[in-house]
PDB file of C-alpha atoms and ligand atoms in Angstrom:
ATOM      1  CA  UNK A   1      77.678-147.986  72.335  1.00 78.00           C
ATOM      2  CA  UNK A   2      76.665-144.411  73.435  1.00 82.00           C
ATOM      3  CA  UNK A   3      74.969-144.356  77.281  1.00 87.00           C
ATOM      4  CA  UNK A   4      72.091-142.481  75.173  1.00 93.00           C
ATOM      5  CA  UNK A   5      71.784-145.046  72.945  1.00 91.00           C
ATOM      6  CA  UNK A   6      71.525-147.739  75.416  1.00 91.00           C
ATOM      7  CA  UNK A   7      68.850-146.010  77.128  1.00 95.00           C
ATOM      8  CA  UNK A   8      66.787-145.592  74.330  1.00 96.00           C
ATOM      9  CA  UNK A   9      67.465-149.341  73.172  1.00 96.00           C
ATOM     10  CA  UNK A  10      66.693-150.790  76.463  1.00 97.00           C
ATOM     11  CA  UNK A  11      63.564-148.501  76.954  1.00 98.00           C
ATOM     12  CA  UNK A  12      62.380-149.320  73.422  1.00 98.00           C
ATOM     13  CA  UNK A  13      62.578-153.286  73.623  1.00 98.00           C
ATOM     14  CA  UNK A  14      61.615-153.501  77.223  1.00 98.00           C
ATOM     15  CA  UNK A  15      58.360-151.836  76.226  1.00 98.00           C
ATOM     16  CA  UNK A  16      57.865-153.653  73.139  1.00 98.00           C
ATOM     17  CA  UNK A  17      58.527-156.997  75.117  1.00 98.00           C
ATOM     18  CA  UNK A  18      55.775-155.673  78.062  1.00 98.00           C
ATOM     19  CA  UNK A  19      53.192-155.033  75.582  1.00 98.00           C
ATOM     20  CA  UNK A  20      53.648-158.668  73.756  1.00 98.00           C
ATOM     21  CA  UNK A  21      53.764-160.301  77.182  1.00 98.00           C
ATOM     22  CA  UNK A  22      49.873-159.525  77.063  1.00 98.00           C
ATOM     23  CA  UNK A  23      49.824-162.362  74.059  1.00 98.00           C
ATOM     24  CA  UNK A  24      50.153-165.314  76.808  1.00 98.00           C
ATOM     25  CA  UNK A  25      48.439-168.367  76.062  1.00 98.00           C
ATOM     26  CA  UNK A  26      48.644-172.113  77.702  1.00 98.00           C
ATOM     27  CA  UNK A  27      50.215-174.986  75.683  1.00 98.00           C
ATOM     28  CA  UNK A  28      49.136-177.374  77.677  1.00 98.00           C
ATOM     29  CA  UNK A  29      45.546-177.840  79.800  1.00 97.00           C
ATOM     30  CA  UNK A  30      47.350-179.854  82.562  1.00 96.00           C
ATOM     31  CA  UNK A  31      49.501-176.757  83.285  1.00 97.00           C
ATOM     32  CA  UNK A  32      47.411-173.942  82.147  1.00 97.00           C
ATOM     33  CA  UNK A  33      49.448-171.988  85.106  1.00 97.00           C
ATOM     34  CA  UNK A  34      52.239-172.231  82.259  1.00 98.00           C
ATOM     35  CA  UNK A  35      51.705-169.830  79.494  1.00 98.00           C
ATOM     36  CA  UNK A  36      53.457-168.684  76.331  1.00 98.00           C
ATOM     37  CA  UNK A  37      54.470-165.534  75.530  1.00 98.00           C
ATOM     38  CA  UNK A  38      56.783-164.080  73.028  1.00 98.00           C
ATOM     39  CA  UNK A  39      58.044-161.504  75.018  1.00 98.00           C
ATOM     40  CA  UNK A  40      61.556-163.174  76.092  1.00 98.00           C
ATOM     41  CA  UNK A  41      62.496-162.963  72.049  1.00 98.00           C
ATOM     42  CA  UNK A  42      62.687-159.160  72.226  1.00 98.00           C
ATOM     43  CA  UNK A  43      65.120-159.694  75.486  1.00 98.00           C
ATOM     44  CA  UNK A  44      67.088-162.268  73.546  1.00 98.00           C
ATOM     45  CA  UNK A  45      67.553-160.190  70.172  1.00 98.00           C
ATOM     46  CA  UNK A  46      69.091-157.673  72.797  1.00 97.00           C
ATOM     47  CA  UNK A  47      71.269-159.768  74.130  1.00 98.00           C
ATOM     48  CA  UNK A  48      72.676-161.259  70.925  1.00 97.00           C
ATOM     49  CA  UNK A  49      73.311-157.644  69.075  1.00 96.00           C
ATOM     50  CA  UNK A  50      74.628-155.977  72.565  1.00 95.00           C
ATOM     51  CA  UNK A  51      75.090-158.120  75.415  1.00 96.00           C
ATOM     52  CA  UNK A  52      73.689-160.693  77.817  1.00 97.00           C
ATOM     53  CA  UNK A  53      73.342-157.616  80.624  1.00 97.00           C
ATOM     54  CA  UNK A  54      71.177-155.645  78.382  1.00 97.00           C
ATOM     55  CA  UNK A  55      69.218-158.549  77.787  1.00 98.00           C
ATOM     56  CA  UNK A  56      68.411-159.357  81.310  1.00 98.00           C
ATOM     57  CA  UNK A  57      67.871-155.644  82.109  1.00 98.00           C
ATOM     58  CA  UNK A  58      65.165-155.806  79.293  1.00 98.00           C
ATOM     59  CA  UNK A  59      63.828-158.606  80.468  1.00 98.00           C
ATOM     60  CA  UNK A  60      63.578-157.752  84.558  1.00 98.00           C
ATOM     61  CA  UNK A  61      61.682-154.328  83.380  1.00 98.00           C
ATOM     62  CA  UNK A  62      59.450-155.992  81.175  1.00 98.00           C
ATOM     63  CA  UNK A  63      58.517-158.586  83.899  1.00 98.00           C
ATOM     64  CA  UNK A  64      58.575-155.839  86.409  1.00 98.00           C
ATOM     65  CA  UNK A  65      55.660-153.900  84.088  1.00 98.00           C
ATOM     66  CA  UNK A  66      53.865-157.059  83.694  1.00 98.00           C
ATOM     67  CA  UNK A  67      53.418-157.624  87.308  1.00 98.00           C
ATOM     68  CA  UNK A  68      52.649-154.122  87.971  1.00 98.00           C
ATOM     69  CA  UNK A  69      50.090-153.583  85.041  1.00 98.00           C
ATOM     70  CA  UNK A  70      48.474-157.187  84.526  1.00 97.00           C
ATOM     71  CA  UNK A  71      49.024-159.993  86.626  1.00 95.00           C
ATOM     72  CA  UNK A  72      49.853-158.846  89.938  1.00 93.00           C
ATOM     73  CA  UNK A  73      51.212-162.437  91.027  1.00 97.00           C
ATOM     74  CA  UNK A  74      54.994-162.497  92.258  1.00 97.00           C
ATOM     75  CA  UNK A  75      55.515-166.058  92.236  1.00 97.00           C
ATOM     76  CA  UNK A  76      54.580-166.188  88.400  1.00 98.00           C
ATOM     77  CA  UNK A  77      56.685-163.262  87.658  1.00 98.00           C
ATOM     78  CA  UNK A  78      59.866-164.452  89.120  1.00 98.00           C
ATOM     79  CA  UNK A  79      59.205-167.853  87.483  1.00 98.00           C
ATOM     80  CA  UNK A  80      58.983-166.046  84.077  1.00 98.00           C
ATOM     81  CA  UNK A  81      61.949-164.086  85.021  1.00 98.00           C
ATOM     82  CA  UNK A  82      63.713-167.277  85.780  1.00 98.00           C
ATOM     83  CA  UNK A  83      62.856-169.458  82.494  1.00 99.00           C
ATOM     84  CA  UNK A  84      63.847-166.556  80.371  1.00 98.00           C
ATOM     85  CA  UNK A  85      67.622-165.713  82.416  1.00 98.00           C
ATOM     86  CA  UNK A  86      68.182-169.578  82.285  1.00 98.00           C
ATOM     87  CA  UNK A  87      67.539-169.502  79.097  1.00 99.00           C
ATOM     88  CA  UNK A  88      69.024-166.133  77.483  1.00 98.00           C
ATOM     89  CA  UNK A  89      72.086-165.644  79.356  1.00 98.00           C
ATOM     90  CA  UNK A  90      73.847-169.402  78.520  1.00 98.00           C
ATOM     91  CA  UNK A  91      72.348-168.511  74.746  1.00 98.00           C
ATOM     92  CA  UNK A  92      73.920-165.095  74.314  1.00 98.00           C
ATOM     93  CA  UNK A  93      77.068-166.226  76.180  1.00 98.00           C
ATOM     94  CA  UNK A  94      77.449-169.149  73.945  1.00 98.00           C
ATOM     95  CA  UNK A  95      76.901-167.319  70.331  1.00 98.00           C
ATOM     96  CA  UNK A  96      78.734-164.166  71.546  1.00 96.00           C
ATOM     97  CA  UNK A  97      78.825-162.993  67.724  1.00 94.00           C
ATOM     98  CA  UNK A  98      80.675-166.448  66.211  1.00 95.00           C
ATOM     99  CA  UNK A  99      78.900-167.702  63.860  1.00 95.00           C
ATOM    100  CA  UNK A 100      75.946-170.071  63.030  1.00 96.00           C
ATOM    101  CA  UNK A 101      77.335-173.238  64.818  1.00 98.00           C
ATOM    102  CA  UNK A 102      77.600-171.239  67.940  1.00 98.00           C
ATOM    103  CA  UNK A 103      74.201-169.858  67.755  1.00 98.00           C
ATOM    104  CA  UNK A 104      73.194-173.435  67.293  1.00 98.00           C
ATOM    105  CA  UNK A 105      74.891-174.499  70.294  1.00 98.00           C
ATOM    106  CA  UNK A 106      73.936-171.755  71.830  1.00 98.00           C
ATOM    107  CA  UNK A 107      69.836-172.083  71.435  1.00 98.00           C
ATOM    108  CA  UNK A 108      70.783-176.041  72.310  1.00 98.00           C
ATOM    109  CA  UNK A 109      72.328-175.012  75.991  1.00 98.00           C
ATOM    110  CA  UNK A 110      70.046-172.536  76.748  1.00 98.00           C
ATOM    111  CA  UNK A 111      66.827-174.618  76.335  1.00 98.00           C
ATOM    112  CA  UNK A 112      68.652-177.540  77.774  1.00 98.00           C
ATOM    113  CA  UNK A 113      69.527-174.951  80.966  1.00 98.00           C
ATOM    114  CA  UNK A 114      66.084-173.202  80.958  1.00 98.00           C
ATOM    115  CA  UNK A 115      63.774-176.823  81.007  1.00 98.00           C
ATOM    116  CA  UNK A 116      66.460-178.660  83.593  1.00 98.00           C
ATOM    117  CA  UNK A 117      66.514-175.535  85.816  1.00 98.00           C
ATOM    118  CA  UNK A 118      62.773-174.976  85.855  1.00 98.00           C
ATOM    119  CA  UNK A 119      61.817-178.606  86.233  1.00 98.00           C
ATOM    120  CA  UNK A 120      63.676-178.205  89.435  1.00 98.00           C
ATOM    121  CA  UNK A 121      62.574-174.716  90.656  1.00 98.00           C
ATOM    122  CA  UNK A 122      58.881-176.146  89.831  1.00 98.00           C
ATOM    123  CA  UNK A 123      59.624-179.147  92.238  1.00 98.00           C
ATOM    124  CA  UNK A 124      60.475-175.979  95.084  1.00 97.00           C
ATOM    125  CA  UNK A 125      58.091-173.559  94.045  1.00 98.00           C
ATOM    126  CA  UNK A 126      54.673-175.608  93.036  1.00 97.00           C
ATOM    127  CA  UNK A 127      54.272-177.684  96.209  1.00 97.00           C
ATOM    128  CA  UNK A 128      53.742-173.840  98.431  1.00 96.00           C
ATOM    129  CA  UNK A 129      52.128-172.343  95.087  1.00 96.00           C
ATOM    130  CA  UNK A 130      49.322-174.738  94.826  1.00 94.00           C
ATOM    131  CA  UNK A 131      49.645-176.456  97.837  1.00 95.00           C
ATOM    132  CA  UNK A 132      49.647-179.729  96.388  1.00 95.00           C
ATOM    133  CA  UNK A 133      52.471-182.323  98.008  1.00 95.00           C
ATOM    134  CA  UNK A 134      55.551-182.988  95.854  1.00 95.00           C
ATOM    135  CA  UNK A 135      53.966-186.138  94.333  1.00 95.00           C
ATOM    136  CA  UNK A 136      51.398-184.481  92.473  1.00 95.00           C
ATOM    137  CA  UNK A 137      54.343-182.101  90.999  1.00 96.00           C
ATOM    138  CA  UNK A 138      56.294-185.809  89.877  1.00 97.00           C
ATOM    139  CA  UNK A 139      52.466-186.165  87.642  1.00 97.00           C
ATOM    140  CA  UNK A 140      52.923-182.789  86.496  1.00 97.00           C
ATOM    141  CA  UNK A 141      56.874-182.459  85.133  1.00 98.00           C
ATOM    142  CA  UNK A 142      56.911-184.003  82.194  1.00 98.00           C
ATOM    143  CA  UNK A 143      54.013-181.163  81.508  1.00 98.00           C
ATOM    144  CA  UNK A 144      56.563-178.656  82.738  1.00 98.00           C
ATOM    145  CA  UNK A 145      59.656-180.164  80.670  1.00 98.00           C
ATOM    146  CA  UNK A 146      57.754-180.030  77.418  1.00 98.00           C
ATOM    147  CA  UNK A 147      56.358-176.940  78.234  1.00 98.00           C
ATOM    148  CA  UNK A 148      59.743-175.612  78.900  1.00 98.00           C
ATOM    149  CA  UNK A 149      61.365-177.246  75.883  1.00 98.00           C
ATOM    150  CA  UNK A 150      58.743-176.268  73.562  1.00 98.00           C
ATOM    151  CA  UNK A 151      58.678-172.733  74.623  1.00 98.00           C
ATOM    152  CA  UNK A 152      62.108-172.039  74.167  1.00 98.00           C
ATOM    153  CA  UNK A 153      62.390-173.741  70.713  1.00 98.00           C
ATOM    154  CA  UNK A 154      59.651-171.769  69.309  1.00 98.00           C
ATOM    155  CA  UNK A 155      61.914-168.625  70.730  1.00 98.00           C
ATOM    156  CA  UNK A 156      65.115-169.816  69.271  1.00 98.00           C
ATOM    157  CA  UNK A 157      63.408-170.872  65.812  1.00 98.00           C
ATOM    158  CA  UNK A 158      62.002-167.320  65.549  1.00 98.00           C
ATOM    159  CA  UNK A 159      65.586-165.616  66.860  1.00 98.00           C
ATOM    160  CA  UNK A 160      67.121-167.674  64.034  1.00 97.00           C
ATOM    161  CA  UNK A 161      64.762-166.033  61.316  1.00 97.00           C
ATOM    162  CA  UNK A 162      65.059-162.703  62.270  1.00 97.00           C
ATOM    163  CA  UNK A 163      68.202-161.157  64.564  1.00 94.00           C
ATOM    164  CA  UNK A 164      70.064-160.621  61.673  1.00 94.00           C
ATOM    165  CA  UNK A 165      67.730-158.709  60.191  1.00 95.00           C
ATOM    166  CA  UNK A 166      67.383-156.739  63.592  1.00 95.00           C
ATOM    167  CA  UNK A 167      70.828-156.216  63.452  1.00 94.00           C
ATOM    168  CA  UNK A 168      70.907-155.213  60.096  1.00 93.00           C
ATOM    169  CA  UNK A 169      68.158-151.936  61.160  1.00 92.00           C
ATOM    170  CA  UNK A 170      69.939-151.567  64.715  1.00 90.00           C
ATOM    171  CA  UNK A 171      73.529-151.371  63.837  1.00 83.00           C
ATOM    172  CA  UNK A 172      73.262-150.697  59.802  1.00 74.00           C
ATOM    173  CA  UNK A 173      76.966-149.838  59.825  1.00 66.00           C
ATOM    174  CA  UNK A 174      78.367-153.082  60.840  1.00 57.00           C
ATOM    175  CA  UNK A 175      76.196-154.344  58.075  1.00 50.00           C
ATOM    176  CA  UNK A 176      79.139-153.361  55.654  1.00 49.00           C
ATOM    177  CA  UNK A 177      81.871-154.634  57.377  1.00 46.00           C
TER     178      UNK A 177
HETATM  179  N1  LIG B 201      57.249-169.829  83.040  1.00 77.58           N
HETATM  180  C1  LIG B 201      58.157-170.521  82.311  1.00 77.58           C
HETATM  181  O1  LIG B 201      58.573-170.080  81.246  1.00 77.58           O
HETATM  182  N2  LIG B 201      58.636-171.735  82.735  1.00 77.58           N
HETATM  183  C2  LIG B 201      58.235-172.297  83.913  1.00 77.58           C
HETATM  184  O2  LIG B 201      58.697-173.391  84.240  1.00 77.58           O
HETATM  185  C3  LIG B 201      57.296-171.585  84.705  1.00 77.58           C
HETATM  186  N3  LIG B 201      56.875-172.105  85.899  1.00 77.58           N
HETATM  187  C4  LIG B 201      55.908-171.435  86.600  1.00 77.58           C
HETATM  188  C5  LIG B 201      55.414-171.988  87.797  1.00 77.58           C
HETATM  189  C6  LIG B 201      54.421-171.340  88.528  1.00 77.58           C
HETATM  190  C7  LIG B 201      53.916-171.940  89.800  1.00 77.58           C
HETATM  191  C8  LIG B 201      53.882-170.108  88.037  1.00 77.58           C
HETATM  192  C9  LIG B 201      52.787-169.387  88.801  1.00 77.58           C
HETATM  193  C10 LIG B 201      54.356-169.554  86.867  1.00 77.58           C
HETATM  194  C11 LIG B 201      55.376-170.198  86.140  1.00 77.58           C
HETATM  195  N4  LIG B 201      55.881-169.651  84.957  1.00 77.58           N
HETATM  196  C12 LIG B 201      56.811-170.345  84.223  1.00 77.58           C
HETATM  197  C13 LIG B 201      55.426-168.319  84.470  1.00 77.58           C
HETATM  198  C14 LIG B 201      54.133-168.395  83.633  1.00 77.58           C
HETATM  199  O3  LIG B 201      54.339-169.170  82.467  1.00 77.58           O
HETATM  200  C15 LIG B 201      53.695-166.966  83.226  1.00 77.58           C
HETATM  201  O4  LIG B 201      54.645-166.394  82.361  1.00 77.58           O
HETATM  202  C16 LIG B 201      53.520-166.050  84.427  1.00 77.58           C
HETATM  203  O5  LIG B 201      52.686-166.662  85.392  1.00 77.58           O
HETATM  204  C17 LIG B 201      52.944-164.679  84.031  1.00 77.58           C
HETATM  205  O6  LIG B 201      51.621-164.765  83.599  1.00 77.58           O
END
């Protein structure tokens, strides 16, 4: 792909992803601190049609806007930042353009990678966040694993639906091929 093109793709989805960020909503009242966005798809399409780097650029400048424009809270940011890495990067790796079992597999690994690795970095991070002792966070995972796991299914069901079709208006020549 043409460094112009990149640019333009990275700037384009990054901004898209920023401005649906602003969607967030709890799933669950226990961990309202946990909130859905779709945001992480637009990084994910990215990564499937070019590559798990462009993906994670999108997705460090869309969390980078959010924190500068809306929420203003680090901790939050980098946890976002985390959940969606964990999750894209196995994801993207894992499909890498072969076929629908791999994409499967793919989706399967990368929620499985994104809800273990957060349930642990919510075990660090929540006891200094809330300043709560670790045995309240033990009350609060399975919260945090279904949050987690729920999050990134609803991503992966709506990646299934649609990054061909993305594909199909991104790269209309390899349409024919
Ligand atoms: N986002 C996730 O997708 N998964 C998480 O496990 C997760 N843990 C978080 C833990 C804390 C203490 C905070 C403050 C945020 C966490 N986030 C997590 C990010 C949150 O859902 C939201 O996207 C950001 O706070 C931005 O509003």
């Amino acid at each position: 792909m043409k460094n112009a093109k990149k640019v333009a793709i990275i700037g384009v989805f990054a901004a898209l992803a920023f401005v649906v960020m602003y969607i967030e909503f709890p799933i669950f009242p226990t961990v309202n601190f946990l909130k859905y966005d779709p945001s992480d798809i637009l990084a994910l399409l990215v990564a499937f049609i070019y590559s798990p780097t462009i993906g994670i650029i999108v997705l460090a400048i869309k969390d980078i806007l959010f924190f500068i424009f809306k929420s203003g809270d680090i901790v939050g940011i980098a946890m976002n930042f985390a959940a969606g890495a964990l999750f894209i990067v196995p994801a993207a790796l894992i499909y890498a353009n072969k076929g629908k079992f791999r994409e499967i597999l793919g989706y399967v690994i990368g929620i499985v990678a994104a809800t273990g690795g957060m349930a642990l970095l919510n075990m660090v991070v929540v006891p200094y966040y809330w300043k709560v002792p670790l045995s309240e966070v033990f009350k609060l995972l399975p919260w945090i694993i279904g949050f987690n796991a729920i999050k990134f299914s609803i991503d992966s069901v709506i990646n299934v639906i649609i990054h061909k079709r993305v594909r199909g208006i991104l790269e209309p020549d390899e349409r024919k091929i």
